[in-house]
Amino acid sequence: LTLSAPTTAPVTVTFATTAGGTATPDAGTPVPGDFVPYSVTVTFQPGDTVKYVTVPVFADIVDEEDEMIAAAL
């Protein structure tokens, strides 16, 4: 995640995976999806402009094209 400019006060955002990407979220079925639905709150401290978020993904059982995970703030 990237802020366009540093701030002088903390900035808090919530990152969450959403529907709309080409990757399939895991639904707890015997055949796993492509990733674990994920949500996290991130706080940028004054002067911060970059924070990293890691979404847990599963290796494909069947070879597939590249896929995208949709997310919202």
Tab-separated table of N, CA and C in Angstrom:
chain	number	residue	atom	x	y	z
A	1	LEU	N	0.852	-1.162	0.000
A	1	LEU	CA	0.000	0.000	0.000
A	1	LEU	C	0.899	1.226	0.000
A	2	THR	N	0.498	2.251	-0.731
A	2	THR	CA	1.323	3.445	-0.841
A	2	THR	C	0.480	4.699	-0.657
A	3	LEU	N	0.937	5.581	0.218
A	3	LEU	CA	0.334	6.910	0.330
A	3	LEU	C	0.990	7.805	-0.719
A	4	SER	N	0.235	8.739	-1.252
A	4	SER	CA	0.795	9.616	-2.284
A	4	SER	C	1.790	10.608	-1.710
A	5	ALA	N	1.683	10.895	-0.400
A	5	ALA	CA	2.613	11.826	0.251
A	5	ALA	C	2.637	11.523	1.746
A	6	PRO	N	3.754	11.817	2.414
A	6	PRO	CA	3.799	11.614	3.861
A	6	PRO	C	2.784	12.527	4.566
A	7	THR	N	2.311	12.089	5.730
A	7	THR	CA	1.383	12.899	6.514
A	7	THR	C	2.017	13.251	7.856
A	8	THR	N	1.391	14.156	8.577
A	8	THR	CA	1.888	14.538	9.895
A	8	THR	C	1.102	13.861	11.009
A	9	ALA	N	0.048	13.137	10.654
A	9	ALA	CA	-0.769	12.405	11.626
A	9	ALA	C	-0.922	10.966	11.142
A	10	PRO	N	-1.169	10.020	12.052
A	10	PRO	CA	-1.385	8.636	11.623
A	10	PRO	C	-2.573	8.518	10.663
A	11	VAL	N	-2.457	7.619	9.694
A	11	VAL	CA	-3.529	7.311	8.742
A	11	VAL	C	-3.790	5.816	8.836
A	12	THR	N	-5.048	5.432	9.103
A	12	THR	CA	-5.409	4.029	9.241
A	12	THR	C	-6.358	3.632	8.117
A	13	VAL	N	-6.066	2.515	7.451
A	13	VAL	CA	-6.920	1.974	6.388
A	13	VAL	C	-7.127	0.491	6.637
A	14	THR	N	-8.234	-0.021	6.128
A	14	THR	CA	-8.473	-1.460	6.166
A	14	THR	C	-8.367	-1.997	4.751
A	15	PHE	N	-7.510	-2.992	4.575
A	15	PHE	CA	-7.316	-3.680	3.294
A	15	PHE	C	-8.117	-4.969	3.370
A	16	ALA	N	-8.888	-5.282	2.330
A	16	ALA	CA	-9.642	-6.532	2.315
A	16	ALA	C	-9.744	-7.068	0.894
A	17	THR	N	-9.552	-8.375	0.740
A	17	THR	CA	-9.790	-8.991	-0.557
A	17	THR	C	-11.294	-8.945	-0.822
A	18	THR	N	-11.659	-8.845	-2.082
A	18	THR	CA	-13.072	-8.721	-2.465
A	18	THR	C	-13.363	-9.594	-3.677
A	19	ALA	N	-14.636	-9.703	-4.005
A	19	ALA	CA	-15.034	-10.397	-5.232
A	19	ALA	C	-14.632	-9.522	-6.413
A	20	GLY	N	-14.443	-10.133	-7.556
A	20	GLY	CA	-14.174	-9.356	-8.750
A	20	GLY	C	-12.870	-9.681	-9.443
A	21	GLY	N	-11.955	-10.340	-8.737
A	21	GLY	CA	-10.718	-10.744	-9.390
A	21	GLY	C	-10.918	-12.055	-10.130
A	22	THR	N	-9.906	-12.487	-10.833
A	22	THR	CA	-9.999	-13.763	-11.549
A	22	THR	C	-9.619	-14.947	-10.663
A	23	ALA	N	-8.954	-14.689	-9.530
A	23	ALA	CA	-8.608	-15.758	-8.590
A	23	ALA	C	-9.835	-16.097	-7.745
A	24	THR	N	-9.934	-17.357	-7.328
A	24	THR	CA	-11.075	-17.831	-6.561
A	24	THR	C	-10.735	-17.872	-5.077
A	25	PRO	N	-11.550	-17.213	-4.224
A	25	PRO	CA	-11.282	-17.300	-2.787
A	25	PRO	C	-11.581	-18.693	-2.257
A	26	ASP	N	-10.821	-19.126	-1.259
A	26	ASP	CA	-11.046	-20.430	-0.640
A	26	ASP	C	-12.349	-20.393	0.143
A	27	ALA	N	-13.165	-21.438	-0.009
A	27	ALA	CA	-14.458	-21.508	0.678
A	27	ALA	C	-14.494	-22.645	1.689
A	28	GLY	N	-13.344	-23.230	2.003
A	28	GLY	CA	-13.310	-24.314	2.977
A	28	GLY	C	-13.779	-25.651	2.429
A	29	THR	N	-13.852	-25.786	1.115
A	29	THR	CA	-14.256	-27.051	0.505
A	29	THR	C	-13.026	-27.937	0.323
A	30	PRO	N	-13.227	-29.211	0.014
A	30	PRO	CA	-12.056	-30.087	-0.177
A	30	PRO	C	-11.095	-29.615	-1.271
A	31	VAL	N	-11.617	-28.941	-2.289
A	31	VAL	CA	-10.744	-28.386	-3.330
A	31	VAL	C	-10.500	-26.925	-2.964
A	32	PRO	N	-9.262	-26.573	-2.587
A	32	PRO	CA	-9.023	-25.193	-2.142
A	32	PRO	C	-9.151	-24.189	-3.279
A	33	GLY	N	-9.473	-22.957	-2.914
A	33	GLY	CA	-9.464	-21.863	-3.883
A	33	GLY	C	-8.028	-21.436	-4.131
A	34	ASP	N	-7.870	-20.251	-4.695
A	34	ASP	CA	-6.538	-19.729	-5.012
A	34	ASP	C	-5.908	-18.962	-3.848
A	35	PHE	N	-6.749	-18.407	-2.969
A	35	PHE	CA	-6.223	-17.605	-1.867
A	35	PHE	C	-7.179	-17.641	-0.684
A	36	VAL	N	-6.665	-17.247	0.473
A	36	VAL	CA	-7.476	-17.159	1.682
A	36	VAL	C	-8.070	-15.753	1.746
A	37	PRO	N	-9.405	-15.622	1.833
A	37	PRO	CA	-9.964	-14.282	2.000
A	37	PRO	C	-9.287	-13.600	3.193
A	38	TYR	N	-8.947	-12.337	3.040
A	38	TYR	CA	-8.073	-11.699	4.018
A	38	TYR	C	-8.466	-10.243	4.242
A	39	SER	N	-8.381	-9.813	5.478
A	39	SER	CA	-8.634	-8.426	5.834
A	39	SER	C	-7.674	-8.033	6.945
A	40	VAL	N	-7.128	-6.828	6.860
A	40	VAL	CA	-6.199	-6.350	7.879
A	40	VAL	C	-6.277	-4.827	7.945
A	41	THR	N	-6.153	-4.295	9.154
A	41	THR	CA	-6.088	-2.848	9.347
A	41	THR	C	-4.619	-2.456	9.442
A	42	VAL	N	-4.252	-1.444	8.671
A	42	VAL	CA	-2.865	-0.988	8.593
A	42	VAL	C	-2.823	0.494	8.980
A	43	THR	N	-1.854	0.858	9.802
A	43	THR	CA	-1.689	2.258	10.189
A	43	THR	C	-0.358	2.787	9.678
A	44	PHE	N	-0.441	3.867	8.912
A	44	PHE	CA	0.744	4.592	8.471
A	44	PHE	C	1.058	5.618	9.550
A	45	GLN	N	2.237	5.562	10.114
A	45	GLN	CA	2.665	6.569	11.082
A	45	GLN	C	3.151	7.806	10.330
A	46	PRO	N	3.196	8.974	10.998
A	46	PRO	CA	3.682	10.186	10.317
A	46	PRO	C	5.025	9.929	9.624
A	47	GLY	N	5.101	10.310	8.366
A	47	GLY	CA	6.315	10.113	7.580
A	47	GLY	C	6.321	8.824	6.766
A	48	ASP	N	5.506	7.827	7.161
A	48	ASP	CA	5.435	6.571	6.398
A	48	ASP	C	4.696	6.796	5.083
A	49	THR	N	5.125	6.128	4.033
A	49	THR	CA	4.390	6.176	2.767
A	49	THR	C	4.142	4.790	2.189
A	50	VAL	N	4.781	3.743	2.734
A	50	VAL	CA	4.627	2.398	2.186
A	50	VAL	C	4.386	1.405	3.317
A	51	LYS	N	3.402	0.516	3.123
A	51	LYS	CA	3.144	-0.621	4.008
A	51	LYS	C	2.902	-1.838	3.120
A	52	TYR	N	3.327	-3.001	3.589
A	52	TYR	CA	3.167	-4.230	2.816
A	52	TYR	C	2.088	-5.104	3.422
A	53	VAL	N	1.285	-5.720	2.560
A	53	VAL	CA	0.239	-6.647	2.962
A	53	VAL	C	0.491	-7.952	2.218
A	54	THR	N	0.447	-9.061	2.939
A	54	THR	CA	0.640	-10.377	2.324
A	54	THR	C	-0.661	-11.156	2.380
A	55	VAL	N	-1.151	-11.567	1.220
A	55	VAL	CA	-2.367	-12.376	1.127
A	55	VAL	C	-1.943	-13.831	0.976
A	56	PRO	N	-2.382	-14.717	1.888
A	56	PRO	CA	-2.018	-16.136	1.767
A	56	PRO	C	-2.615	-16.753	0.492
A	57	VAL	N	-1.775	-17.403	-0.306
A	57	VAL	CA	-2.229	-18.046	-1.543
A	57	VAL	C	-1.883	-19.531	-1.517
A	58	PHE	N	-2.624	-20.296	-2.306
A	58	PHE	CA	-2.396	-21.727	-2.449
A	58	PHE	C	-1.740	-22.015	-3.795
A	59	ALA	N	-0.854	-22.997	-3.820
A	59	ALA	CA	-0.280	-23.447	-5.093
A	59	ALA	C	-1.384	-24.141	-5.891
A	60	ASP	N	-1.366	-23.954	-7.196
A	60	ASP	CA	-2.368	-24.600	-8.044
A	60	ASP	C	-2.104	-26.093	-8.158
A	61	ILE	N	-3.174	-26.868	-8.102
A	61	ILE	CA	-3.098	-28.307	-8.353
A	61	ILE	C	-3.048	-28.535	-9.860
A	62	VAL	N	-3.800	-27.714	-10.583
A	62	VAL	CA	-3.847	-27.757	-12.045
A	62	VAL	C	-3.209	-26.469	-12.551
A	63	ASP	N	-2.327	-26.573	-13.547
A	63	ASP	CA	-1.664	-25.399	-14.097
A	63	ASP	C	-2.693	-24.445	-14.686
A	64	GLU	N	-2.604	-23.162	-14.314
A	64	GLU	CA	-3.529	-22.152	-14.784
A	64	GLU	C	-2.770	-20.917	-15.261
A	65	GLU	N	-3.458	-20.050	-15.975
A	65	GLU	CA	-2.906	-18.754	-16.359
A	65	GLU	C	-2.763	-17.908	-15.092
A	66	ASP	N	-2.024	-16.804	-15.171
A	66	ASP	CA	-1.932	-15.873	-14.047
A	66	ASP	C	-3.316	-15.346	-13.703
A	67	GLU	N	-3.550	-15.128	-12.415
A	67	GLU	CA	-4.837	-14.622	-11.959
A	67	GLU	C	-4.625	-13.398	-11.074
A	68	MET	N	-5.695	-12.614	-10.878
A	68	MET	CA	-5.617	-11.415	-10.052
A	68	MET	C	-6.552	-11.543	-8.862
A	69	ILE	N	-6.113	-10.989	-7.732
A	69	ILE	CA	-6.938	-10.898	-6.543
A	69	ILE	C	-7.424	-9.464	-6.441
A	70	ALA	N	-8.731	-9.280	-6.300
A	70	ALA	CA	-9.291	-7.933	-6.136
A	70	ALA	C	-9.253	-7.562	-4.661
A	71	ALA	N	-9.029	-6.289	-4.395
A	71	ALA	CA	-8.987	-5.811	-3.019
A	71	ALA	C	-9.575	-4.408	-2.953
A	72	ALA	N	-9.984	-4.033	-1.740
A	72	ALA	CA	-10.527	-2.693	-1.515
A	72	ALA	C	-9.946	-2.130	-0.230
A	73	LEU	N	-9.909	-0.812	-0.147
A	73	LEU	CA	-9.483	-0.129	1.076
A	73	LEU	C	-10.707	0.514	1.693
